[in-house]
Every structure is written in structure tokens, then in C-alpha cells.
N, CA and C atoms as an extended XYZ file, in Angstrom:
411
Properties=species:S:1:pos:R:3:atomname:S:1:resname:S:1:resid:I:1 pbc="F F F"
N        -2.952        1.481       21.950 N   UNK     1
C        -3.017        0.182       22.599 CA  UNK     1
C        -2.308        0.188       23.942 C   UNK     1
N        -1.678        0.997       24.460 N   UNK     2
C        -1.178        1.382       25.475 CA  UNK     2
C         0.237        0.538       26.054 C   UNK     2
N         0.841        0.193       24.642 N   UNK     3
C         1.972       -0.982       25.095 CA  UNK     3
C         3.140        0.420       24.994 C   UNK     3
N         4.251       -0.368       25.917 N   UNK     4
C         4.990        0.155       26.197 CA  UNK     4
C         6.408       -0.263       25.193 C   UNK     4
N         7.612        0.479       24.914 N   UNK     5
C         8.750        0.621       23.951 CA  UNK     5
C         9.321       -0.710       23.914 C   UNK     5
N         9.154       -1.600       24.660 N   UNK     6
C         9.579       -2.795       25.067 CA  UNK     6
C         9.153       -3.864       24.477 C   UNK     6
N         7.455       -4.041       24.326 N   UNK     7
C         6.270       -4.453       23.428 CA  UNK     7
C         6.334       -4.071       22.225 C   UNK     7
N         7.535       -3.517       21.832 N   UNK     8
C         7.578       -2.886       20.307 CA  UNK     8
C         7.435       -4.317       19.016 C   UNK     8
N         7.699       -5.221       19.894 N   UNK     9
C         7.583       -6.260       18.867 CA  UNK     9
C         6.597       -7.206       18.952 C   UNK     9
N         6.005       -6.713       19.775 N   UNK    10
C         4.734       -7.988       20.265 CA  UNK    10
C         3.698       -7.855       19.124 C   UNK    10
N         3.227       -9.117       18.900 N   UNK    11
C         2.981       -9.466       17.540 CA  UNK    11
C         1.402       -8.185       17.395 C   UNK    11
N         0.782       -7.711       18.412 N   UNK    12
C        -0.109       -7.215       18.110 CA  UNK    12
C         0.075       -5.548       17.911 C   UNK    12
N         1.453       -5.232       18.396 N   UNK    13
C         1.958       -3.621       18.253 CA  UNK    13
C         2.857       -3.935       17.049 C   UNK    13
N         3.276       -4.858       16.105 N   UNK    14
C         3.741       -4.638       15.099 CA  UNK    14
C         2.491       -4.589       13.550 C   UNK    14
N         1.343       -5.427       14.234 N   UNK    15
C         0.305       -4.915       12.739 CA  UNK    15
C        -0.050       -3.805       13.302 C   UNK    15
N        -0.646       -3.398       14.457 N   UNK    16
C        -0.389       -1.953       14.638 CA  UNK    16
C        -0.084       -1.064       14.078 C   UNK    16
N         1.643       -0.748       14.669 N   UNK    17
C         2.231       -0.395       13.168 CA  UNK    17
C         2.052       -0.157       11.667 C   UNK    17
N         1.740       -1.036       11.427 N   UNK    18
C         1.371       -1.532        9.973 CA  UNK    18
C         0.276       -0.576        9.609 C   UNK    18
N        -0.815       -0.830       10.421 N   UNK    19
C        -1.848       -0.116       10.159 CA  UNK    19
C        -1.618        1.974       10.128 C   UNK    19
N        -1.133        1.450       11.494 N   UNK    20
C        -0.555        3.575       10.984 CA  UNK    20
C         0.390        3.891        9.894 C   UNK    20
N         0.842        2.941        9.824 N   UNK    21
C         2.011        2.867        8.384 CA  UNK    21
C         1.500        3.413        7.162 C   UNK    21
N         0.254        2.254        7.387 N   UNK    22
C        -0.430        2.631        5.731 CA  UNK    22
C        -1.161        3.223        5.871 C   UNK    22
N        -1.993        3.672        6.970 N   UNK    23
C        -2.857        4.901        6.947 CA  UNK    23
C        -2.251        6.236        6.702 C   UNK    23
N        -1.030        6.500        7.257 N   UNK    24
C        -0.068        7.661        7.016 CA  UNK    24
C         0.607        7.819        5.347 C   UNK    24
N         0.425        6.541        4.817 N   UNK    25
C         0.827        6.452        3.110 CA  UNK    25
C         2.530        6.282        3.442 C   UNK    25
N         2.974        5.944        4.448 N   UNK    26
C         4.666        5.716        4.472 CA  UNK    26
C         4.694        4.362        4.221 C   UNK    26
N         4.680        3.831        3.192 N   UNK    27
C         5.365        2.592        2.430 CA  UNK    27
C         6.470        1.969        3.407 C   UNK    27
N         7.395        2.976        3.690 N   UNK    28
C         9.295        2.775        3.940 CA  UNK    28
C         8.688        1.662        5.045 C   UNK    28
N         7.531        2.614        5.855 N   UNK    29
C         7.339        2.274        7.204 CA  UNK    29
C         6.912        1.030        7.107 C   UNK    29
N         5.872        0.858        6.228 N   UNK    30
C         4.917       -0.198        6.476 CA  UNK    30
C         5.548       -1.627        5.864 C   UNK    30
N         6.963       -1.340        4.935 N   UNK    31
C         7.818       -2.287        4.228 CA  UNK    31
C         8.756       -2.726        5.961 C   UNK    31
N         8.723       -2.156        6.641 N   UNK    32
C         9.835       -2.405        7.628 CA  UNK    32
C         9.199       -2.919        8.859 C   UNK    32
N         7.568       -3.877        8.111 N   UNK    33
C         7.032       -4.398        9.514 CA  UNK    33
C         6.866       -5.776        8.868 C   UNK    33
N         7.063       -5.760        7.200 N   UNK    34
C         7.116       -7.164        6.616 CA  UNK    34
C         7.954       -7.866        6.619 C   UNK    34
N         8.202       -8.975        6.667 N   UNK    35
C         9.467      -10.352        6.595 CA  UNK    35
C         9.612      -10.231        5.391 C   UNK    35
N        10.904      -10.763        4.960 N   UNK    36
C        11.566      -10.694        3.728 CA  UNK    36
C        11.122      -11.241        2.795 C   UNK    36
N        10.420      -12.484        3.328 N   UNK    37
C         9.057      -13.606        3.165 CA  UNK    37
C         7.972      -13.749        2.754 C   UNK    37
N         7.584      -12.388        3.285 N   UNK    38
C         6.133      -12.489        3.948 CA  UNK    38
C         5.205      -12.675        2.460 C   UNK    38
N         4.021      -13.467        3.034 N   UNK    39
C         2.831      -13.976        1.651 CA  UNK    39
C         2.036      -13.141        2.823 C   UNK    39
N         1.691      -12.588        1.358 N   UNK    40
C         0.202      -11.317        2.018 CA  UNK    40
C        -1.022      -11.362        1.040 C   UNK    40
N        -2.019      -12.430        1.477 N   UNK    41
C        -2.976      -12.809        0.166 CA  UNK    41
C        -4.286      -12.115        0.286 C   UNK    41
N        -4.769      -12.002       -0.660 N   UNK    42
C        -6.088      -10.803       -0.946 CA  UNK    42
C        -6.932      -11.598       -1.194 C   UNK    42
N        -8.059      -11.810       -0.873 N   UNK    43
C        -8.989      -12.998       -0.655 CA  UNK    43
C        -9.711      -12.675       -2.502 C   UNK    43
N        -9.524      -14.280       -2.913 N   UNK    44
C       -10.463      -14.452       -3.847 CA  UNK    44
C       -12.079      -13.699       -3.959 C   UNK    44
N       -12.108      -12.453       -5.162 N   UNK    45
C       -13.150      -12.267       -5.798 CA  UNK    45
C       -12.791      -10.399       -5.362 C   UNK    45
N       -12.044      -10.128       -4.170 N   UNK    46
C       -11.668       -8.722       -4.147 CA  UNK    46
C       -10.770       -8.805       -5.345 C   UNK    46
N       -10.678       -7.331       -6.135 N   UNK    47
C       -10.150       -7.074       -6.955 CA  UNK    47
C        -8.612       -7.468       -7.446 C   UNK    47
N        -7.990       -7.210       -6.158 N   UNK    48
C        -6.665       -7.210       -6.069 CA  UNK    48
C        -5.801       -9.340       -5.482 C   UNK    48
N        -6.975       -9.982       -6.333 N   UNK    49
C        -6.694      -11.385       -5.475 CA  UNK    49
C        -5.764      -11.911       -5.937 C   UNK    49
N        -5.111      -12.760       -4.774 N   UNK    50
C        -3.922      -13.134       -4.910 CA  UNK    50
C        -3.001      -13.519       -3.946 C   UNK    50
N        -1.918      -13.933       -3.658 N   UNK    51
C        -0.967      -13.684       -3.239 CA  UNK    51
C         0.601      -13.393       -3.385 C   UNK    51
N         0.639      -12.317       -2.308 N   UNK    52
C         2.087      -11.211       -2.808 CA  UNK    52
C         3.329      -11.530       -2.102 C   UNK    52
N         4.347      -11.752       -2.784 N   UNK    53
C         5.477      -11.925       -1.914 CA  UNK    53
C         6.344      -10.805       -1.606 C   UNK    53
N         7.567      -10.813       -0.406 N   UNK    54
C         8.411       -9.675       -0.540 CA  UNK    54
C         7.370       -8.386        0.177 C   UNK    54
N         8.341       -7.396        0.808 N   UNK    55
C         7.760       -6.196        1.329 CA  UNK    55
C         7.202       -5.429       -0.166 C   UNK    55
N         7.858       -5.244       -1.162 N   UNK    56
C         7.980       -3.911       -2.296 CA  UNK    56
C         6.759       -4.947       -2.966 C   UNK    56
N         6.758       -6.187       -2.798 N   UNK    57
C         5.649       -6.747       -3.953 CA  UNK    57
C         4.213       -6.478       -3.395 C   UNK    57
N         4.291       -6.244       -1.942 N   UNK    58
C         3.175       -5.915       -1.431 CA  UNK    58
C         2.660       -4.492       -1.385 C   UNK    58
N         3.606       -3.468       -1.122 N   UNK    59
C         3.436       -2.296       -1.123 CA  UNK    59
C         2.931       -1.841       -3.008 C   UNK    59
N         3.593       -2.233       -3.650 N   UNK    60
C         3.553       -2.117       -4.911 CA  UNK    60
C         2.499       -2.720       -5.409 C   UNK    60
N         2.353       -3.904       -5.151 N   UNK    61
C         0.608       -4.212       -6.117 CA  UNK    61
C        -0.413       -4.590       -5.231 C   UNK    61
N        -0.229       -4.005       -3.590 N   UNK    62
C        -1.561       -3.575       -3.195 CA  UNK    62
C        -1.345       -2.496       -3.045 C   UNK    62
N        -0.834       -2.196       -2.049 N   UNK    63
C        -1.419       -0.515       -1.504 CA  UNK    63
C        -1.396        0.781       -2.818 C   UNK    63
N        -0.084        0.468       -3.565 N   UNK    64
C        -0.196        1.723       -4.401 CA  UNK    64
C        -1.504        1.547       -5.534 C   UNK    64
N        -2.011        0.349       -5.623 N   UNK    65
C        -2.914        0.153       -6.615 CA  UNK    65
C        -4.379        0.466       -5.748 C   UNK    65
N        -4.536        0.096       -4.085 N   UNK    66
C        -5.639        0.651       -4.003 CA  UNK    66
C        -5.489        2.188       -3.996 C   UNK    66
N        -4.518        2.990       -3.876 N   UNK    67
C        -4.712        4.541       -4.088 CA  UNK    67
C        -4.388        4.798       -4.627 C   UNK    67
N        -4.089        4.084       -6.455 N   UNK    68
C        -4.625        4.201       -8.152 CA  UNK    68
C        -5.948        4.164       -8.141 C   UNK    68
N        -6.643        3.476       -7.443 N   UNK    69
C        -8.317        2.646       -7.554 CA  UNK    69
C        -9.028        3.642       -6.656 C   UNK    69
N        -8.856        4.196       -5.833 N   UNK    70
C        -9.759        4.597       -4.349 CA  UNK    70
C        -9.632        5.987       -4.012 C   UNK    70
N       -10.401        6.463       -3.627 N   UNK    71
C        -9.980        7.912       -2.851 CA  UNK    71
C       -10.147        7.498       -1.268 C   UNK    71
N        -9.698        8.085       -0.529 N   UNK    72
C        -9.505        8.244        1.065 CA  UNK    72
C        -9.855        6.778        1.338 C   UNK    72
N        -9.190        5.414        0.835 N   UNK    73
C        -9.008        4.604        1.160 CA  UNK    73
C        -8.925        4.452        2.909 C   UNK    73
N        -9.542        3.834        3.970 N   UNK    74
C        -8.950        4.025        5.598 CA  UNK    74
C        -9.470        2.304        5.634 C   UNK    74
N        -8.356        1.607        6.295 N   UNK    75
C        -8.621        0.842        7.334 CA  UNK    75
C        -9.066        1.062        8.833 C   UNK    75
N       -10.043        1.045        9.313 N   UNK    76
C       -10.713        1.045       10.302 CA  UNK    76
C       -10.404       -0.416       11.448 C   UNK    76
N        -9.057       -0.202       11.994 N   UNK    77
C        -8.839       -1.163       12.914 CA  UNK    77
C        -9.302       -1.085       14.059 C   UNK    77
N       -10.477       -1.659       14.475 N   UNK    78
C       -10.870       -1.167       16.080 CA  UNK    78
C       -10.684       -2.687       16.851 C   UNK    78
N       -10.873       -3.487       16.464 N   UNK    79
C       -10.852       -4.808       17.598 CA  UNK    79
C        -9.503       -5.975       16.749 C   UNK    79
N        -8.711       -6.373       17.921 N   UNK    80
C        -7.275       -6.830       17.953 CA  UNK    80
C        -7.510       -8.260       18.827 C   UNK    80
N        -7.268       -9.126       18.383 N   UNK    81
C        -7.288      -11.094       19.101 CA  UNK    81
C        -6.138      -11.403       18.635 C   UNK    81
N        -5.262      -11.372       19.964 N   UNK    82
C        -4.214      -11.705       19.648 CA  UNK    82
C        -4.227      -13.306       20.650 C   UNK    82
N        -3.348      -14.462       19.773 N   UNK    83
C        -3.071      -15.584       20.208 CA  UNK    83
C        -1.631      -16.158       19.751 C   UNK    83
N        -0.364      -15.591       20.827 N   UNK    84
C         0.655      -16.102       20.118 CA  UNK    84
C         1.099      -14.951       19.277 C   UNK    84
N         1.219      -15.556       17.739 N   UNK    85
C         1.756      -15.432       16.986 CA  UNK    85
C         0.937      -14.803       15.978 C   UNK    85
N        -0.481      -15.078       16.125 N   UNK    86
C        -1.493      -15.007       15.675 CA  UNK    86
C        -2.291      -13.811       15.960 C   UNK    86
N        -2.472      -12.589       14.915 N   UNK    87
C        -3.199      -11.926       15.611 CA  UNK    87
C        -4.189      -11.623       14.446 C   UNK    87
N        -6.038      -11.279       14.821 N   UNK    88
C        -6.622      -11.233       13.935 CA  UNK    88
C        -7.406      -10.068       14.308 C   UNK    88
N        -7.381       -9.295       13.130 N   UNK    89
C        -8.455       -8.087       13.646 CA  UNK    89
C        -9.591       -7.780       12.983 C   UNK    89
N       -10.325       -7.161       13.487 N   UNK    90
C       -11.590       -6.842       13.123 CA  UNK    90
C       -11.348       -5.302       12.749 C   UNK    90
N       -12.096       -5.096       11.305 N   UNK    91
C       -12.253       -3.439       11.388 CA  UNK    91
C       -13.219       -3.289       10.131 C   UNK    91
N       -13.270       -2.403        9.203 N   UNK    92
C       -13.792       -2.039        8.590 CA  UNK    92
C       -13.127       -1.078        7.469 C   UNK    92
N       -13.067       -0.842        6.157 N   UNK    93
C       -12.868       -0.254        5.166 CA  UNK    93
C       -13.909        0.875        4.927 C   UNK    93
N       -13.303        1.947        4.380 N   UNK    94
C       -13.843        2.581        4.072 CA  UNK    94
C       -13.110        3.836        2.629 C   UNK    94
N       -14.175        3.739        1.523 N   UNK    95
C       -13.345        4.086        0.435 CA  UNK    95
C       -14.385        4.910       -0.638 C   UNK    95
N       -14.089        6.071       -1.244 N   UNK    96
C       -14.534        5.916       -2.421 CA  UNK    96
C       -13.761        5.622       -4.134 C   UNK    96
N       -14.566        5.033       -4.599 N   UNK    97
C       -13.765        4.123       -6.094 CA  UNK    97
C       -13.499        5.272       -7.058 C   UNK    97
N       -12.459        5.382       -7.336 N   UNK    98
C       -12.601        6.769       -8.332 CA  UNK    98
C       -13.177        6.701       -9.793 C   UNK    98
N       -13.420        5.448      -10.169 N   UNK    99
C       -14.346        6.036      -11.233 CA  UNK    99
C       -15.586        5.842      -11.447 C   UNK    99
N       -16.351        5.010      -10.577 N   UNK   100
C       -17.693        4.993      -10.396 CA  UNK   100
C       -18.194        6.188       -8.975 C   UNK   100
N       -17.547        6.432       -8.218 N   UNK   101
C       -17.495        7.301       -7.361 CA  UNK   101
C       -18.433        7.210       -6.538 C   UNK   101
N       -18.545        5.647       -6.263 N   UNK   102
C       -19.509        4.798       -5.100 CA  UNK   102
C       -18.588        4.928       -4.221 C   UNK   102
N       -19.433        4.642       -2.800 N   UNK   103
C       -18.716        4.692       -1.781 CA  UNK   103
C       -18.552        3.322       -1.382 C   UNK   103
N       -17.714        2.914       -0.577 N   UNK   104
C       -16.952        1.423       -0.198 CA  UNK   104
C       -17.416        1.743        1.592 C   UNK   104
N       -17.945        0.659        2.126 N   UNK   105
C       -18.119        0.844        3.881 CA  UNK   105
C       -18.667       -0.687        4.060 C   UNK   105
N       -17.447       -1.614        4.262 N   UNK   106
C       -17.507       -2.879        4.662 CA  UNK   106
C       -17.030       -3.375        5.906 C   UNK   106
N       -16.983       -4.375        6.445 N   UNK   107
C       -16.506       -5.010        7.605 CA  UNK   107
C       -15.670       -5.597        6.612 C   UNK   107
N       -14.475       -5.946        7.907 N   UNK   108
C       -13.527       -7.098        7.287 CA  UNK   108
C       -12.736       -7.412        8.413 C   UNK   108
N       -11.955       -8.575        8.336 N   UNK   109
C       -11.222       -9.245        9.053 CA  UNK   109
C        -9.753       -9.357        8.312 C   UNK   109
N        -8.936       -9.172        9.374 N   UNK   110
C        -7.631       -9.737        8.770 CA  UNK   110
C        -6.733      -10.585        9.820 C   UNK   110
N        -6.232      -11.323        9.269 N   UNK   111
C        -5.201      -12.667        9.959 CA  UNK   111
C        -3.737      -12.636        9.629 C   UNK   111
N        -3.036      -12.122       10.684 N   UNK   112
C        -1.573      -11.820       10.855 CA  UNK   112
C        -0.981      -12.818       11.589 C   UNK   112
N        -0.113      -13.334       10.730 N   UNK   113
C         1.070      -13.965       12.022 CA  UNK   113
C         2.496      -13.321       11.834 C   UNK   113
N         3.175      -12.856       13.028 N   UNK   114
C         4.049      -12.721       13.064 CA  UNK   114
C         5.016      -13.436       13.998 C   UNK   114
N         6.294      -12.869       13.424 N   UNK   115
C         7.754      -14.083       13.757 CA  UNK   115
C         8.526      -12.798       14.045 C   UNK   115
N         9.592      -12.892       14.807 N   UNK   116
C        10.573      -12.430       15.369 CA  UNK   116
C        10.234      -10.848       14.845 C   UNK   116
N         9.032      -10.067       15.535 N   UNK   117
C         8.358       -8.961       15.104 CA  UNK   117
C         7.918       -8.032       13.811 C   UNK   117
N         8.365       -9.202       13.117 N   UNK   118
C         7.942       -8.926       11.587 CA  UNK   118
C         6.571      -10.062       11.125 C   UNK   118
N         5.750       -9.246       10.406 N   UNK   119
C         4.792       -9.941        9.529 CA  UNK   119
C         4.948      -10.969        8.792 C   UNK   119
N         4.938      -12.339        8.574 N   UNK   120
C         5.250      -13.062        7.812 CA  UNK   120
C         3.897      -13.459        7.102 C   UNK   120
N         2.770      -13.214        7.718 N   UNK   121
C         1.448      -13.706        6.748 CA  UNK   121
C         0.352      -12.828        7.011 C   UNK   121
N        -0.522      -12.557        5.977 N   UNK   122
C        -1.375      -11.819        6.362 CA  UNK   122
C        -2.640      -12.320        4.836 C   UNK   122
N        -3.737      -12.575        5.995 N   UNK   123
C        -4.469      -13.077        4.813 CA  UNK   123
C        -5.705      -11.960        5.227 C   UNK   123
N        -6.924      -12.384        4.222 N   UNK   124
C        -7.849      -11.069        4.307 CA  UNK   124
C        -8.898      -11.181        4.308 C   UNK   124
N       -10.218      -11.362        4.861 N   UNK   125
C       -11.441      -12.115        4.999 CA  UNK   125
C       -12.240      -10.436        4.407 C   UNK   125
N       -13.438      -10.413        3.463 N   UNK   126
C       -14.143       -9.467        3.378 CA  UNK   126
C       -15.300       -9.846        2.373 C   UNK   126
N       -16.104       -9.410        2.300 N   UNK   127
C       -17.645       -9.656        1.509 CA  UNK   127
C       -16.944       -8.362        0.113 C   UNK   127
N       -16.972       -9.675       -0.485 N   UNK   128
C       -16.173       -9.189       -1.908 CA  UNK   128
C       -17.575       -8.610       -2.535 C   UNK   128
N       -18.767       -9.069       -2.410 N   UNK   129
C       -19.982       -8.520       -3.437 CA  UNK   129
C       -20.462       -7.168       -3.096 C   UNK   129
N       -19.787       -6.492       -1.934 N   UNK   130
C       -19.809       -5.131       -1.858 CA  UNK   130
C       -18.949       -4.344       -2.150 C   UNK   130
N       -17.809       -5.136       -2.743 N   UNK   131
C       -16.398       -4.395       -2.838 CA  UNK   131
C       -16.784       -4.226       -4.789 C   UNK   131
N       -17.245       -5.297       -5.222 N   UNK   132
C       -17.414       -5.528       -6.794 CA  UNK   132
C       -18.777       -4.601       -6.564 C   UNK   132
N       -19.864       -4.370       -5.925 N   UNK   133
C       -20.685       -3.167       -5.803 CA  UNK   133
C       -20.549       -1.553       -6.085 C   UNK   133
N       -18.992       -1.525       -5.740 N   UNK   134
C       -18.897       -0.088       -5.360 CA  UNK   134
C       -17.664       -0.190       -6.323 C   UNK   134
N       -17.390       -1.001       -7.263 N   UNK   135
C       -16.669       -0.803       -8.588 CA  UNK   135
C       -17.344       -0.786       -9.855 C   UNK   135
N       -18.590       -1.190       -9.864 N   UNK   136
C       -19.588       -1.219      -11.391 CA  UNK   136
C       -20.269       -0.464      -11.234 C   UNK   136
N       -20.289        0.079      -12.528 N   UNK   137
C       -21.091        1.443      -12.767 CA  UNK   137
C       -22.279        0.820      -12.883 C   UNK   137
């Protein structure tokens, strides 16, 4: 994104972050871009729906459960709208399910706000009937 050490907290280089965080599988990392706070909700009808509080509640019953569930799980972050506080991105998933061993290749959106360079919300827009597609045998 071409921001500089300074921009380290600007709300759109901290999901950033986030995103290489969890693409790299460093938890530590990706726990140290969440608010102490933070509600991180999984949109009704994806598997994992809900909402998670706390960094460890998020790391713990999403991410480690989608790579219980998924092989080469990738968020595909390519387009970033940032407004404020508000930043929403566009990208795409891409996964295979390990026990039907369909492949996962959706669009999705996600909606970040952050506060004093930490994540405090993150909600999750995605076409759940391709996600429940590529989980039934």
C-alpha cells in the first residue's frame, strides 16, 4: 500500500496488517491488531456465525477453526475504501474444505472500524450458499 512507518496506524495499514497476519498463520500478530473489545461477527448462514469477542476469542473460534475446516484457506484482499474510521474491503476467499474436498472461490466484503489503531469491529458480508456448497457432500 505504499504507506510509510508513520501511517502505521492508519486505519487502512492496520487491517492490512491483519490480513498478512493471518495469511502468515501468526495469531500473536494478528491478536495485536485487535482491541481488547473488539466484536468480530461472521455473517449469518456462514458456518462459523456469530459474534466473537476479545483478540484469543477471535483467533480461537475463527481462524483456528477455519484451518480445522479448510486447506490453503487465503484471503484475497485486493480493493481497500477507506472513510475515517471505516475501512471496507473487497477481496475474495479462496479454500479447499477438507472433507468434502470442494473447492471454496467467493467474493466477499469486509467492514472494519478502527480506533486508536486497533480493530474494534469487523463484520463480514459473503454469499453463504457457496460457502454451504463447498461443505456438502
Amino acid at each position: 500500500m505504499g504507506l510509510s512507518p508513520a501511517d502505521d496506524t492508519a486505519p487502512a495499514a492496520v487491517v492490512r496488517r491483519q490480513y498478512l497476519a493471518s495469511a502468515a498463520g501468526d495469531l500473536t500478530a494478528l491478536r495485536a491488531t485487535l482491541a481488547p473489545d473488539v466484536e468480530w461477527t461472521e455473517m449469518a448462514g456462514f458456518p462459523l456465525a456469530g459474534t466473537y469477542r476479545t483478540p484469543e476469542g477471535v483467533t480461537s473460534e475463527v481462524m483456528e477453526k477455519l484451518a480445522q475446516d479448510w486447506d490453503d484457506w487465503v484471503v484475497h484482499d485486493d480493493t481497500y475504501v477507506a472513510d475515517g474510521e471505516d475501512v471496507v474491503v473487497l477481496a475474495r476467499y479462496t479454500a479447499t474444505h477438507k472433507a468434502t474436498r470442494k473447492p471454496l472461490n467467493v467474493r466477499v466484503a469486509h467492514h472494519f472500524t478502527v480506533r486508536g489503531g486497533l480493530i474494534v469491529r469487523f463484520e463480514q458480508f459473503v454469499d453463504t450458499a457457496l460457502v454451504r456448497d463447498a461443505i456438502t457432500p
